[in-house]
Amino acid sequence: MSTLTLIAAVAFAFQANPDALSESAARLAQRGRADEAAALWQRALTAQPGHFPSLFNLGFLRQSQNRNEEAAVLLARAAKVKPSDFSTRYIHGTVLLKLDRRDAALHEWRAAIAAQPGNFKLLQIMAVEYSNGHYYREACDAARLALALKSDTPDVWMIAIQACHDARDPSVLELTRGAAEKFPANARANFEYGYQLRRAGLREESLPYLKKAMEADASYEEPYFFYGESLLLEDRYEEAASHLRTALRIRPDYMPACIALAKALMGQDRLEDASAELQRCSQGNSNHPQPHLLLSQIYFQLGKEEEASREKDLSLKLRRAHPEFMESPQTRPFPVPGK
Amino acid sequence: MLHTGWLVTVLLTCSGLAAGQGMISGNARPLARVKASGRPWPVSFVDVAAEAGLTAKMTSGNETKKKFVIEANGSGVAFLDFDNDGRLDVFLVNGSRLEGFPAGQAPTNKLYRNIGKGRFTDVTKAAHMDHSGWGNGVCAGDVNNDGFLDLYVTYYGRNVMHLNNGDGTFTDDTERSGTGGLGDEWSTGCTFIDYDRDGHLDLLVTSYLQFDPRSTPLPGKFPFCYWKGSPVYCGPRGLPYGRLTLYHNRGDGTFEDVSVASGIRAVKNFYAFTAITADLDSDGWPDLYIASDSTPSIFLQNRHNGTFRDIATECGLAYNDNGSEQAGMGLAVADFDNDGRIDITKTNFIGDYPNLYRNLGRGFFSDISVKAGLAVNPDYVVWGTGFVDLDNDGWQDILQVTGHVYPEVAQISASESYKRPRLVYRNLGNGRFEDVSSLSGPGILQEHSSRGAAFGDFDNDGHMDVLVMNMHEPPSLLRNDSHSPHHWVKIQLQGVRSNRAAIGATVSIQSSGMRQTQAVLSQSSFLSVNDLRLHFGLGAAGAVDHITVAWPSGVTEEFPGVPAGELYLLVEGSGQAKPLPLPK
């Protein structure tokens, strides 16, 4: 008789003891015998429906098997038994997110954080998910809490900067300054600070940081795009085009840079060049409406009215089919019961 | 306890579709403001509506929570001299409510006669203008060329043509003229336009959407019925689109629906508001531009043969500079940069910037609102707007009235509120504007949920005033108590070959090397009517050197210079500028 068979036999003998069943099941699970483990946890739950270790472990097993609906039910039951158990709430949240139930996931994570307020990693995850749910205010708050716990890597700063930028939080300029000071050789940290300085109307002050970003990482396209776009606003079309071309060399499918380049060329009355550029972009991203919108204007100016009309119609059709390209999501408060 | 042993950290991210919303909102942030010019701003507005006698409270559905979009949009107002006494009178379009009113208690539109010295008297009943219904917009023109301004009012229901009898009364001429529409449409914008240049004003009517309370979904029913996660009235997105109607004036007081033949009806899929007519491509023929909510705006170019085509996309007038659709509400047209071409500004929903479409010539436009410094107040829902030279320095400033659509919005989002102050932008003369709202007096700082606005000089003091529709409140009459030392001149046109009110004419004046251009409009701002007398600030110049009028007939006529400080009548073909009295 093997050891495991012995365990099973002992477990059978003590079938009325849920703790013993659960511990046996856990040992089976650790040996990869998931079906047998699950059967034991089920028996433990038959004997005691609120048996927390069985609820949790069977729930965890089901999520690891990608049986998320079952996992969610089990973990919800476990959370009722032990509402302040961090692991239960955390894993339940991840399961709910896999099931596309972001709000429910965030509710679980809020409970997990209440149990373990110093969990930096979960705060980061929550910041990202709040942002994905367009709960930008909450995203910014979570990211700043994470940053207060641990600020030694650029990533945590960037999550906070993005979240607080989306939340239109007044602290974002200060956050970017802090990141640029802490990571002076980091391209994105410098870019973000330069970007926020420019947004605050401090154009001259922004330029050194944008240049530092370009020097720190010549393969980072965003500073080139932003610099070019700034020049475009000042009608400095040739200089703008140069930077925008660099951004596009780095990332050929970078649509905002492509659109801006086309505008820079249109500003120089180089309609044919702009048209060629837009056609190239639209081949790279055939669902984006913007190249076709500008193409309709260029063709119309060139007297090609049929082509202009065709591009106009295509642009509108793509806009309706793919609203995500041109429409911003609404920020909204996270729904908290009782508030 | 073994359960913690299996923990793994999984960073999960899911991309989600944008949350639904009924109106296009760009989530735009306020951009940096230009450094304050430091120039003195002599303009101060004070609300004198109550003391002037404009006390009628406006109705527009439920005051605290809107069940349907029709309750949210309010109505237009008009500054017009209906009795030709030289003083601007006031017309207010009134709405209704879903449950209706007991017999005889329904609110009516209001007509107030200006009796001078800053006072108005209610002549609504005496003038036979006590029409009830769910009114929306108003446009003005002299339909029968008898020298008295007529009014057309749009409704959710049958629209009404009010013919001015010239004796202080109006006649409902809807039936005879054939301009009432289908009777179940929700019409919003309208503008008279002599599109075939035969001297008789034709009429364009816009409708917002096809509305039926029996079939329109209730708040929260669909994704387009939410604002920032809270259920609100549905629309306009998700509701059936509106349509355009063009009536041709036969010249005998009757109109014929030419919507299909003119190509107007071919334009589809929009939620239309304010309509303006002006010669936007400088070809001598009046065009149409229509602000559309949450759909591309419409530029109907006159093809000189009784037909139009929508080339808004091709000409840069459909979207903003970023290529995004917007929730277009109000429109103003004037030459803001004094280059001789008519430019356009359009107001939009919260989370967005207004447009400033600079006319590049040949009918092409470029949205330069960011460059011009107008992208600084995206936290307002903006409706009525005007290009108006508030300090008479020769540059057209911009005034906007604001207010959210959801009365309960403060409970949804702490940073938003139903009532907001007005916004004033001073034209710096270098292609840029600066926000001078905080310097523009108590009338600007007052918070209301405003919609329509009309611009005119009701007290004939040479400073442009503003009439504003406020939701569920009496209107505001913002008197401009400017102490600007600058000069000004007013010009009133009288068509002969052209329609008598000269709707669609363009006037350019030259003074001290500065050239200014304005158009005579039948409707603008938000569903409203401005003073048809054109007001030009002259700065330090004591006279106008030269006047050019491009008449709606297609004829361009030159007029001699005139001294400042007066109103002049320019009759088509006369070549003379005749001073008119400006009674206080």
XYZ file of N, CA, C and O in Angstrom, chain A residues 55 59 62 67-80 92 95-96 99 101:
88
model
N -12.987 25.453 1.369
C -13.529 26.428 0.421
C -12.399 27.147 -0.305
O -12.394 27.280 -1.532
N -11.346 26.367 -4.114
C -11.498 27.542 -4.981
C -10.203 27.850 -5.701
O -10.189 28.141 -6.910
N -9.583 25.339 -8.406
C -10.421 25.559 -9.596
C -9.909 26.737 -10.417
O -9.919 26.692 -11.640
N -11.140 26.949 -14.092
C -12.594 26.756 -13.894
C -13.071 27.894 -12.995
O -13.365 27.701 -11.812
N -13.093 29.070 -13.610
C -13.216 30.290 -12.815
C -14.607 30.504 -12.229
O -14.727 31.097 -11.152
N -15.636 30.076 -12.942
C -16.983 30.248 -12.378
C -17.100 29.484 -11.061
O -17.618 30.000 -10.068
N -16.610 28.229 -11.066
C -16.660 27.440 -9.832
C -15.787 28.066 -8.753
O -16.178 28.148 -7.582
N -14.605 28.519 -9.191
C -13.686 29.145 -8.235
C -14.335 30.356 -7.580
O -14.228 30.561 -6.358
N -15.022 31.159 -8.385
C -15.630 32.388 -7.848
C -16.662 32.059 -6.770
O -16.729 32.733 -5.727
N -17.472 31.011 -7.023
C -18.508 30.638 -6.045
C -17.855 30.195 -4.741
O -18.253 30.611 -3.637
N -16.818 29.340 -4.858
C -16.159 28.815 -3.660
C -15.467 29.921 -2.866
O -15.568 29.997 -1.647
N -14.782 30.827 -3.608
C -14.041 31.883 -2.909
C -14.985 32.910 -2.295
O -14.692 33.487 -1.240
N -16.124 33.100 -2.941
C -17.120 34.002 -2.346
C -17.618 33.423 -1.025
O -17.791 34.155 -0.036
N -17.817 32.102 -1.013
C -18.260 31.450 0.237
C -17.158 31.569 1.295
O -17.428 31.817 2.470
N -15.911 31.366 0.845
C -14.788 31.477 1.788
C -14.718 32.886 2.371
O -14.474 33.082 3.565
N -14.945 33.876 1.531
C -14.872 35.270 1.985
C -15.977 35.582 2.982
O -15.800 36.422 3.866
N -17.098 34.909 2.835
C -18.173 35.126 3.811
C -17.781 34.579 5.176
O -18.119 35.136 6.211
N -9.872 35.852 -4.992
C -11.243 36.018 -5.488
C -11.286 37.174 -6.496
O -11.913 37.087 -7.564
N -9.834 36.132 -9.821
C -10.771 35.251 -10.527
C -11.892 36.081 -11.171
O -12.256 35.883 -12.335
N -12.412 37.024 -10.413
C -13.491 37.860 -10.935
C -13.006 38.688 -12.124
O -13.741 38.906 -13.096
N -13.044 36.761 -15.120
C -14.429 36.602 -15.591
C -14.996 37.915 -16.121
O -16.200 38.044 -16.341
N -15.333 40.681 -14.601
C -16.167 41.394 -13.625
C -15.247 42.306 -12.817
O -14.944 42.044 -11.658
